[in-house]
mmCIF file of C-alpha atoms in Angstrom:
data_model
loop_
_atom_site.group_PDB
_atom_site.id
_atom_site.type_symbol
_atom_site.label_atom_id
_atom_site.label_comp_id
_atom_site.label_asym_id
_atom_site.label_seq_id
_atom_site.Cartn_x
_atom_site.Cartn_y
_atom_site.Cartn_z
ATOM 1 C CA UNK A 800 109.444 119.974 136.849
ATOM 2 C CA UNK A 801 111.124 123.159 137.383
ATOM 3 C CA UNK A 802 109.943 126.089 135.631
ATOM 4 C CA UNK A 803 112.189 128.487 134.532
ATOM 5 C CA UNK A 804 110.067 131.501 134.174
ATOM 6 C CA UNK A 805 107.161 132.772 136.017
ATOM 7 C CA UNK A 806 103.472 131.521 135.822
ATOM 8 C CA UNK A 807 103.168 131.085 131.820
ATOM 9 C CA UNK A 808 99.792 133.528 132.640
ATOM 10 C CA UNK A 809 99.067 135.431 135.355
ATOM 11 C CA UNK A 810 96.151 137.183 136.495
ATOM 12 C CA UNK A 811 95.273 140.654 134.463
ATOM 13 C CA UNK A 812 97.023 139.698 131.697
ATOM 14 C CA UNK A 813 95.083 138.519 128.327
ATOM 15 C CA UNK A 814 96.403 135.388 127.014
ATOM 16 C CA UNK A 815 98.026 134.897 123.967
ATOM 17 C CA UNK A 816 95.838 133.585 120.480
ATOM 18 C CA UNK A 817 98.184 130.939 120.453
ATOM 19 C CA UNK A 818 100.531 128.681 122.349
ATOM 20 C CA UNK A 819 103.412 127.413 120.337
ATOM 21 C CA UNK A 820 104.800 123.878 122.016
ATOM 22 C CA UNK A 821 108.156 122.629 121.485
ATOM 23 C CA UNK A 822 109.998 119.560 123.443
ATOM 24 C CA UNK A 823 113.621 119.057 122.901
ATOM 25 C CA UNK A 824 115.502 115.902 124.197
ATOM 26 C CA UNK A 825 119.624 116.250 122.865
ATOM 27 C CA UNK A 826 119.190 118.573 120.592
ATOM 28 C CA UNK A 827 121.141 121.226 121.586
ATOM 29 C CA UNK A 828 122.577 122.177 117.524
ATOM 30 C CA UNK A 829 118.765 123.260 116.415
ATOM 31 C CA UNK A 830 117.414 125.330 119.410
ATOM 32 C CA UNK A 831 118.367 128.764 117.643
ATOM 33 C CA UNK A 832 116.943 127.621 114.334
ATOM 34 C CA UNK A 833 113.714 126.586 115.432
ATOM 35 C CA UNK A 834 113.086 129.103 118.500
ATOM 36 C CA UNK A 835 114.012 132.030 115.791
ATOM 37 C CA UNK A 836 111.443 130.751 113.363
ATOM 38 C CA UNK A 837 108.705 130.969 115.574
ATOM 39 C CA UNK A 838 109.710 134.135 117.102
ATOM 40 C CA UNK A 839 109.774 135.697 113.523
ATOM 41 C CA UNK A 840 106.692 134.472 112.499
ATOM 42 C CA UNK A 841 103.960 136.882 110.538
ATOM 43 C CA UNK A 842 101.575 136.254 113.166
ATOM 44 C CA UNK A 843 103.095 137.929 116.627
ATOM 45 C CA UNK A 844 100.562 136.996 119.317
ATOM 46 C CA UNK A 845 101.825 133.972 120.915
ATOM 47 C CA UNK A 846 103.673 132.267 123.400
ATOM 48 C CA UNK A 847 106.255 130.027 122.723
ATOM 49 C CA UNK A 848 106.958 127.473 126.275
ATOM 50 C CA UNK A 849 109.950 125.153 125.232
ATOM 51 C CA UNK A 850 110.656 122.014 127.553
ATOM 52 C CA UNK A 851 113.882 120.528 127.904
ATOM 53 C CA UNK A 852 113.428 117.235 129.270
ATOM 54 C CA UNK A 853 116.561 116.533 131.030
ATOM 55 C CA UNK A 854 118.621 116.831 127.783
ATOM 56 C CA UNK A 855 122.667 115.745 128.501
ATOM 57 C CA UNK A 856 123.768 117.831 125.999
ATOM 58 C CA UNK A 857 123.490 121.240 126.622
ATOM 59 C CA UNK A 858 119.799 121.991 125.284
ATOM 60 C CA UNK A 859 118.456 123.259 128.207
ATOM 61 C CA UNK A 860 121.533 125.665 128.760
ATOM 62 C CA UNK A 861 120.940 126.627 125.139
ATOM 63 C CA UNK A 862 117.292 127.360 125.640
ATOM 64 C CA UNK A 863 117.476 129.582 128.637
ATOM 65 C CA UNK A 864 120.763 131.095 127.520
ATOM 66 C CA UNK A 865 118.721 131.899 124.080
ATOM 67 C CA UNK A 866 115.865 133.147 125.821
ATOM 68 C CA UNK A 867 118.034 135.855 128.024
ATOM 69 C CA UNK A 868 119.706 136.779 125.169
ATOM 70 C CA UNK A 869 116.321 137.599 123.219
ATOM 71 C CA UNK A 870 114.869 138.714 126.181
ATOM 72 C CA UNK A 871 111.375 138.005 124.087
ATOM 73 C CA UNK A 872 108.526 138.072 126.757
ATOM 74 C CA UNK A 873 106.874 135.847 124.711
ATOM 75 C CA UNK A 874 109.442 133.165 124.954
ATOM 76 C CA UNK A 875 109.292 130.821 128.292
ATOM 77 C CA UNK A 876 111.150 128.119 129.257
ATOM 78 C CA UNK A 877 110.674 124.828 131.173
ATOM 79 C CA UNK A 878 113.739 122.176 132.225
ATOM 80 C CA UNK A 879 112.632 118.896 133.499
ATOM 81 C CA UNK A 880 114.432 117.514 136.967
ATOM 82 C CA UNK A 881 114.393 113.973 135.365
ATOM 83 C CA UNK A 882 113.206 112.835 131.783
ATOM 84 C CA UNK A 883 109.231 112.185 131.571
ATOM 85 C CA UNK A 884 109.212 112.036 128.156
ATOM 86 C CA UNK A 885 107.501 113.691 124.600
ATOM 87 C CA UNK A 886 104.168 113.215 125.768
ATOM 88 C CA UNK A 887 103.679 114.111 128.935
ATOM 89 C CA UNK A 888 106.106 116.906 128.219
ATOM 90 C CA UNK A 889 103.686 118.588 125.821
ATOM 91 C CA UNK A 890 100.788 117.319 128.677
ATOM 92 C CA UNK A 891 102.282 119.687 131.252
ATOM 93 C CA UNK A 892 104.046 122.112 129.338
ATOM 94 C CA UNK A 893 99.873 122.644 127.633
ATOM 95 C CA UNK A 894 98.069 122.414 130.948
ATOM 96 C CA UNK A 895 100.757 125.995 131.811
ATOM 97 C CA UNK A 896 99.120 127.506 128.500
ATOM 98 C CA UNK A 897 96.065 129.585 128.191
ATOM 99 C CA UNK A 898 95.123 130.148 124.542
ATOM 100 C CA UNK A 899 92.506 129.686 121.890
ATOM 101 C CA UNK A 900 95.027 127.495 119.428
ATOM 102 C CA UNK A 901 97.405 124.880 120.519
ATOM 103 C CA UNK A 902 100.252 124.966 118.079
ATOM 104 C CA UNK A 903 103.145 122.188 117.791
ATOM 105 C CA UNK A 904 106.425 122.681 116.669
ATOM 106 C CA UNK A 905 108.533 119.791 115.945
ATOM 107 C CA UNK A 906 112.268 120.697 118.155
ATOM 108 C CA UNK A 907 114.924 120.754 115.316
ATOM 109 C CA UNK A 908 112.078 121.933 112.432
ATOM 110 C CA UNK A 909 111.169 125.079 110.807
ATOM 111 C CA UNK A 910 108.164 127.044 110.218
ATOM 112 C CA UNK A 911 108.034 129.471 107.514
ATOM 113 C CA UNK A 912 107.170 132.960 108.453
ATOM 114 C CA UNK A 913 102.940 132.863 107.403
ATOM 115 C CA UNK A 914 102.824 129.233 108.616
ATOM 116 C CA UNK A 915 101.003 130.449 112.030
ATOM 117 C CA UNK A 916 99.001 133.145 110.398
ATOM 118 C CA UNK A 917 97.341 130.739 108.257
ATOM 119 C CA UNK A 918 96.474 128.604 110.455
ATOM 120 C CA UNK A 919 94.795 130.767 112.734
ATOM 121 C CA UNK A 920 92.721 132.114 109.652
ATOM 122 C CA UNK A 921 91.624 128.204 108.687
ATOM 123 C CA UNK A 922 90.273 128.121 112.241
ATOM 124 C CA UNK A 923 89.093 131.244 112.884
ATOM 125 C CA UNK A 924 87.291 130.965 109.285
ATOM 126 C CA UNK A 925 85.291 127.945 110.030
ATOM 127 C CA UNK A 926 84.582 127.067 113.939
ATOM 128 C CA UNK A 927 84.090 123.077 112.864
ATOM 129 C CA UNK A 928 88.044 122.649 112.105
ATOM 130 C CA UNK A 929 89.698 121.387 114.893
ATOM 131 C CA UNK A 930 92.956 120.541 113.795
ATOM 132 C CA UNK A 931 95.208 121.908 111.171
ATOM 133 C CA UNK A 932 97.826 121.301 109.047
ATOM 134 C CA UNK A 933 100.018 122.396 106.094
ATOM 135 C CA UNK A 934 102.193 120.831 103.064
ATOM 136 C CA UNK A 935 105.684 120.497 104.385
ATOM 137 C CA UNK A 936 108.687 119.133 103.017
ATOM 138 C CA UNK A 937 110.808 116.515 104.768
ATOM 139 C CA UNK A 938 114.586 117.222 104.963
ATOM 140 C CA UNK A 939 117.015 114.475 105.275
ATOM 141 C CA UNK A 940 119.728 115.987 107.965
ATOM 142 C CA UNK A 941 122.396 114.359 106.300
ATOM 143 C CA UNK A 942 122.410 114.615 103.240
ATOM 144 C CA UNK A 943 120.090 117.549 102.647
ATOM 145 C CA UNK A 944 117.726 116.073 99.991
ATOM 146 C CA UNK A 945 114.210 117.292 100.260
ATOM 147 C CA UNK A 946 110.967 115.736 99.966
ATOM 148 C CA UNK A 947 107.544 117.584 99.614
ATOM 149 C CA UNK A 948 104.806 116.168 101.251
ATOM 150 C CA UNK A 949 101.278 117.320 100.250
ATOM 151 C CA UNK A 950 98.843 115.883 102.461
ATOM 152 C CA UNK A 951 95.271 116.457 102.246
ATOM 153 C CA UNK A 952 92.895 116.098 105.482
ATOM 154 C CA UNK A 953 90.188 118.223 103.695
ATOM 155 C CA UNK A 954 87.359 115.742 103.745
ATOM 156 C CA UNK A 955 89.038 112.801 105.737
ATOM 157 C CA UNK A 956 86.778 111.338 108.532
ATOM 158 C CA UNK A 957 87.463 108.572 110.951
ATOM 159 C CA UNK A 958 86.759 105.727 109.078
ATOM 160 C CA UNK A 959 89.608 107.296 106.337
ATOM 161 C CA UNK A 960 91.402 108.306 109.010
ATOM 162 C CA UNK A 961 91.916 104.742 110.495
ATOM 163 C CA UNK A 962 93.561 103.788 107.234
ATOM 164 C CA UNK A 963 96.528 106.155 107.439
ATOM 165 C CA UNK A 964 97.247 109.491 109.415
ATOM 166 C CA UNK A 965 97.366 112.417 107.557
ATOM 167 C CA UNK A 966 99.445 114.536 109.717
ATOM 168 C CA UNK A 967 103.606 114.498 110.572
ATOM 169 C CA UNK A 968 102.292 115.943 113.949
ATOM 170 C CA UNK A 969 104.671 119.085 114.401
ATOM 171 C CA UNK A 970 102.842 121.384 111.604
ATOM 172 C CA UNK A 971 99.365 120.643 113.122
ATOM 173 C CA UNK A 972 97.387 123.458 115.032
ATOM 174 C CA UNK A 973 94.522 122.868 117.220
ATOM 175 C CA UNK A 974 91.578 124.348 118.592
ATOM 176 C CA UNK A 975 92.276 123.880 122.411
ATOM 177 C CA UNK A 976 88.628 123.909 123.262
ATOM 178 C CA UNK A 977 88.492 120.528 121.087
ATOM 179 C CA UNK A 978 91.945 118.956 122.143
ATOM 180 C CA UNK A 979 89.874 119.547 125.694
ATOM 181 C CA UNK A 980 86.711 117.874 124.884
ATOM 182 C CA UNK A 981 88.582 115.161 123.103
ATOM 183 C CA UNK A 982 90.925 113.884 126.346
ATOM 184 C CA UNK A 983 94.170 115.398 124.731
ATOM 185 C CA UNK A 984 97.471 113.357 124.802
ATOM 186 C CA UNK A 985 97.500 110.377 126.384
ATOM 187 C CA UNK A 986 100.293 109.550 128.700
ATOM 188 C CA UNK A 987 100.606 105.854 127.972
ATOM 189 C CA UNK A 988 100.728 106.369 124.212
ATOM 190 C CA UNK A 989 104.957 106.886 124.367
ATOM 191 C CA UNK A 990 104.692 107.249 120.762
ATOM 192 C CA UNK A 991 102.170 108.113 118.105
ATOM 193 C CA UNK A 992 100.345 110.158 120.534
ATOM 194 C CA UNK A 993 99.192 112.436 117.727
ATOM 195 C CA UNK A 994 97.510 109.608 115.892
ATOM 196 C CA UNK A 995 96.175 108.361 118.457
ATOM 197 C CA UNK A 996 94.718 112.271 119.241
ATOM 198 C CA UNK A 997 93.722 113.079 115.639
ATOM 199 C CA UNK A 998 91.400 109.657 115.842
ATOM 200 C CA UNK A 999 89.429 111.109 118.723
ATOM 201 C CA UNK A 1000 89.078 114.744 117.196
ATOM 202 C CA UNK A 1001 88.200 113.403 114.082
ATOM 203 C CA UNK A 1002 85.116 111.720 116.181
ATOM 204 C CA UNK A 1003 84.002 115.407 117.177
ATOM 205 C CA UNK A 1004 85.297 117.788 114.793
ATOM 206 C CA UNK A 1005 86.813 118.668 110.621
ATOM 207 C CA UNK A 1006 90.459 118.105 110.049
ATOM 208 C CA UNK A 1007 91.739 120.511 107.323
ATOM 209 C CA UNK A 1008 94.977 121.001 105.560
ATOM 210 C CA UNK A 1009 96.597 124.957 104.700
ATOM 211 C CA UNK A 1010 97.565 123.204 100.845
ATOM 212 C CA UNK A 1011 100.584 125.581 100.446
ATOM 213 C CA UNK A 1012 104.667 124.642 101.784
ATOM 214 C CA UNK A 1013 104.403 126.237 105.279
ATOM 215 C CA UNK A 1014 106.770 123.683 107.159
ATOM 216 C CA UNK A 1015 110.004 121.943 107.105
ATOM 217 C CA UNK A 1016 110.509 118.626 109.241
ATOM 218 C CA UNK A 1017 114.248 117.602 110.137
ATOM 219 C CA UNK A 1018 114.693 113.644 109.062
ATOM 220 C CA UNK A 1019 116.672 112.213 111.226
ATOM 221 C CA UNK A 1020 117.835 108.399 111.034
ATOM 222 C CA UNK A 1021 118.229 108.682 114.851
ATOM 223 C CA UNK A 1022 114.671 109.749 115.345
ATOM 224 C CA UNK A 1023 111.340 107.213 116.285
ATOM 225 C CA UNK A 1024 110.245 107.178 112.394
ATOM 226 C CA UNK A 1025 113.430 105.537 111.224
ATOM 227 C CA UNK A 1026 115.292 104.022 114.486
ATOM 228 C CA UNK A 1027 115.469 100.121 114.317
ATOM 229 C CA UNK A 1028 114.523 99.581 117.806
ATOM 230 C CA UNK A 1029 112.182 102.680 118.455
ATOM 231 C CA UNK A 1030 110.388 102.319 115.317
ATOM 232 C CA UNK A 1031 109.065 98.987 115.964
ATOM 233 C CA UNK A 1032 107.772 100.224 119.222
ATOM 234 C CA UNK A 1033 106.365 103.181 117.754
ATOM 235 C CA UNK A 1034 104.484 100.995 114.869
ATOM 236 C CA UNK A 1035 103.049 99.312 117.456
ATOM 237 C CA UNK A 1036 101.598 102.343 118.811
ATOM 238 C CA UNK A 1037 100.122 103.169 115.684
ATOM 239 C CA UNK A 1038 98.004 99.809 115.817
ATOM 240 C CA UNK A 1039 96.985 100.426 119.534
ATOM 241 C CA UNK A 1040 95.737 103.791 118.393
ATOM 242 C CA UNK A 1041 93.440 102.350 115.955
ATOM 243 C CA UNK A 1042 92.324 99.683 117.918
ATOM 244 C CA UNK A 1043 91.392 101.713 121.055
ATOM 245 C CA UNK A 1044 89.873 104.495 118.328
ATOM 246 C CA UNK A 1045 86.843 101.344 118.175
ATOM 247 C CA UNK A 1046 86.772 100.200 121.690
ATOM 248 C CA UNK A 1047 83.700 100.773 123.982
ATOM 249 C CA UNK A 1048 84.291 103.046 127.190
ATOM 250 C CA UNK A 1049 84.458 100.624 129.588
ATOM 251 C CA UNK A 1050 86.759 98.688 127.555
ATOM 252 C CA UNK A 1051 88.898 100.954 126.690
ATOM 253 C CA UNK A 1052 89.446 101.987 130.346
ATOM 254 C CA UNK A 1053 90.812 98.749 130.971
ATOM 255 C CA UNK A 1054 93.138 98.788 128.104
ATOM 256 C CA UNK A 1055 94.950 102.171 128.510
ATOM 257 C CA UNK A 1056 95.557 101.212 131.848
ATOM 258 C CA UNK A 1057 97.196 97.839 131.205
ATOM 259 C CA UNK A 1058 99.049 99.639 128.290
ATOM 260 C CA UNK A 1059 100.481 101.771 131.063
ATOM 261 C CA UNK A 1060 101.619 98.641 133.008
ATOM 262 C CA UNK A 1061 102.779 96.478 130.492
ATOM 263 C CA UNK A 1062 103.302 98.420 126.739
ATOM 264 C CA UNK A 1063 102.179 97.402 123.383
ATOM 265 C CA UNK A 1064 103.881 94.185 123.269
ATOM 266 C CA UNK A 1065 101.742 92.399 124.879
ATOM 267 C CA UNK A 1066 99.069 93.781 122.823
ATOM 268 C CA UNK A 1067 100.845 93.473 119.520
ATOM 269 C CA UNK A 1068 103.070 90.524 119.021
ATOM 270 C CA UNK A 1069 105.556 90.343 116.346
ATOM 271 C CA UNK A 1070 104.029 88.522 113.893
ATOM 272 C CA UNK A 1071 101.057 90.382 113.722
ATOM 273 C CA UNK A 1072 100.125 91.107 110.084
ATOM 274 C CA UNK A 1073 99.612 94.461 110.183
ATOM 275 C CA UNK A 1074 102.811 95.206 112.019
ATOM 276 C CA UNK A 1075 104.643 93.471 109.661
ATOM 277 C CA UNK A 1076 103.138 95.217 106.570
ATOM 278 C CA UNK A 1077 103.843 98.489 108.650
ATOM 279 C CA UNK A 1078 107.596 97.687 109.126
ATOM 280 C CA UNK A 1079 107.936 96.515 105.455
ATOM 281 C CA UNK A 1080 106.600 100.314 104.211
ATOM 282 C CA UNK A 1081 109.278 101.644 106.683
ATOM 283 C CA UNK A 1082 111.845 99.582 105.330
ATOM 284 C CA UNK A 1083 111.099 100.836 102.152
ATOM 285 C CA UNK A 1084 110.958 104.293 102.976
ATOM 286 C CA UNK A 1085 114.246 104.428 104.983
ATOM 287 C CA UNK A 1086 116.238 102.665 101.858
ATOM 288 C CA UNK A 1087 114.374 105.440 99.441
ATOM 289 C CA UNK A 1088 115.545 108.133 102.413
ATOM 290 C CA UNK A 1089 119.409 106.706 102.027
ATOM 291 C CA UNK A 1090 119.090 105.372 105.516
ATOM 292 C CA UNK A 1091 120.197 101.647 104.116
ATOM 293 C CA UNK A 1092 121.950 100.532 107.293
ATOM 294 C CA UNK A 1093 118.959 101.264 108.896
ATOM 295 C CA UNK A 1094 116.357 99.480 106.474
ATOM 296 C CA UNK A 1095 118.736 96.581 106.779
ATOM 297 C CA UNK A 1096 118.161 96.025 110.589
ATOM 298 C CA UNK A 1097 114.712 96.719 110.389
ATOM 299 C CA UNK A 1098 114.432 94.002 107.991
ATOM 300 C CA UNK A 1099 115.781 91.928 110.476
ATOM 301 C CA UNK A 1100 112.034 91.715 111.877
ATOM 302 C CA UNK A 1101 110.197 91.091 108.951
ATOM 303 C CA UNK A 1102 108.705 87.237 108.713
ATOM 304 C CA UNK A 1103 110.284 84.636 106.607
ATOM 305 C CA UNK A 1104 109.074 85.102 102.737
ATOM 306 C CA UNK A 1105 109.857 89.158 102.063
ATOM 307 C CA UNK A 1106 111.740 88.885 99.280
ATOM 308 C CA UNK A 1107 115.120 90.496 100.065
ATOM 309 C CA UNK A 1108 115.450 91.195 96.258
ATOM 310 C CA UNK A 1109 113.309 93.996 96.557
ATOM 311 C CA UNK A 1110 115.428 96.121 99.239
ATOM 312 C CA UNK A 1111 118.392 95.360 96.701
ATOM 313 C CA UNK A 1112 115.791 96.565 93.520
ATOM 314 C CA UNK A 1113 115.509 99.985 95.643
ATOM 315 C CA UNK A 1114 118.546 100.430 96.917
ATOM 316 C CA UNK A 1115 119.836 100.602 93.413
ATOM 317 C CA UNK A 1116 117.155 102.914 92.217
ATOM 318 C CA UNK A 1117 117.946 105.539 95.092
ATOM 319 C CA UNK A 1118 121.426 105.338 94.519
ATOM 320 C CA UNK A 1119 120.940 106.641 90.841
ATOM 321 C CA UNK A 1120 118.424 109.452 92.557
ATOM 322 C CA UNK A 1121 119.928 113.818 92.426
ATOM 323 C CA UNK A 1122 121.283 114.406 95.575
ATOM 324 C CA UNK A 1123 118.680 117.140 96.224
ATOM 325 C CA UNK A 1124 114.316 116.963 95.576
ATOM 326 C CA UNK A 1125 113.398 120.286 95.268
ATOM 327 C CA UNK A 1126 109.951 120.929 97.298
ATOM 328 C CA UNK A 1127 108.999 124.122 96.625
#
């Protein structure tokens, strides 16, 4: 990794309340966007360290370029010799932070202006959260229709936790003493690495939700939630992250590390049940989202006996859906 500022703290100097993370991979049309909306936020003590991780594009020209033009002290950079990937990304790029909250920030999404100032006060307010999140509404790149999402992790524990994650990942904050105490990301988990985080915090500590619109998440039909081939692999993930949530120690040990070797194939084959009701809710979702070509190869991998009649039954319904969903 080459770092393209100085030590992200150095000795004398009081670190920041909170570290804002932000990885971006090809994305070199949203740097201002999102960089600007954390800069601007209501809340001003913070770092923001953004890792390019070997984008072809021009990201990581855009990122340093943008951060000599604001010439924001607050605002570091880091560019990535070769690609290591999201997760160890936000791995390295955290272990060069020093701050009470860990904050993510989804590369390509916005956060209103309060969205960092409440979530300091949740925590600060109450010393058992340790994670939290906001409302936030989803917005389909191309086509700009909005969704509003209103999750609540108010009251969720592990065992409601293992039925469904309550989190989009990039509008969580976390307490970095508990992200500590609970391992942090895991490097083997190439995808739903937040789930798979949230399960062991909610084993030691509250989840909470800020219930007011303090986010807005880019959809994109290229991205892991929506991708024929990544989502698979990422749905995969999500079953490996419960699974491991209920191994024993030794166990467990032995899993990650053959995880690392092999992936979650091996683990979870393609007719497992619960994979296969996990791609039929994304099919769903990315026909209601207008992503049909999409939902149509993902369909490809559902088992004999779905009744393609549905995915026609939607598709029809959507296409008689306003072109905008207002979410706030």
């Amino acid at each position: 990794m080459t770092q393209s500022d100085d030590a992200c703290t150095s000795p004398g100097i009081r670190p920041a309340t909170v570290s804002v993370l932000t990885g971006y991979y090809n994305r070199v049309h949203c740097v201002d966007e999102t960089i600007l909306s954390i800069l601007n936020q209501s809340h001003q003590d913070i770092e923001l360290i953004a890792f390019d991780d070997c984008s072809t594009d021009g990201t990581g020209d855009r990122l340093i370029a943008l951060r000599d033009e604001l010439a924001d002290p607050r605002f570091k950079v880091l560019i990535h010799e070769s690609n290591k990937g999201f997760t160890q990304g936000m791995i390295d790029a955290i272990a060069a932070s020093d701050s009470e909250f860990i904050c993510v920030q989804g590369s390509g999404d916005i956060s209103l202006p309060r969205r960092i100032e409440r979530q300091v006060s949740a925590l600060r307010s109450d010393p058992d959260i340790g994670a939290v999140g906001s409302w936030y509404t989803n917005v389909v790149e191309t086509n700009g229709r909005r969704y509003p999402r209103r999750p609540d992790a108010n009251g969720v524990d592990f065992e409601s936790l293992m039925k469904g994650n309550v989190f989009s990942h990039g509008e969580v904050m976390i307490r970095r003493s508990v992200y500590e105490a609970a391992g942090g990301y895991r490097s083997a988990f190439t995808f739903c690495q937040d789930y798979d985080l949230w399960l062991r915090i909610a084993k030691i500590s509250r989840l909470h939700t800020v219930k007011e619109f303090l986010y807005e998440r880019s959809v994109r039909f290229d991205g892991a939630s929506y991708h024929p081939k990544k989502f698979p692999l990422q749905a995969r993930f999500t079953i490996l992250a419960r699974r491991f949530a209920l191994m024993s120690e030794p166990e467990l040990g032995a899993a990650i590390a053959r995880l690392g070797e092999v992936g979650p194939g091996e683990f979870v084959q393609g007719d497992d049940p619960e994979l296969q009701r996990i791609l039929l809710k994304a099919v769903l979702r990315s026909t209601i989202f207008g992503a049909t070509q999409e939902a149509e190869k993902l369909s490809e991998q559902l088992t004999p006996g779905i009744p393609k009649a549905i995915l026609r039954t939607i598709n029809s319904i959507v296409a008689r859906l306003p072109s905008r969903v207002s979410g706030r």
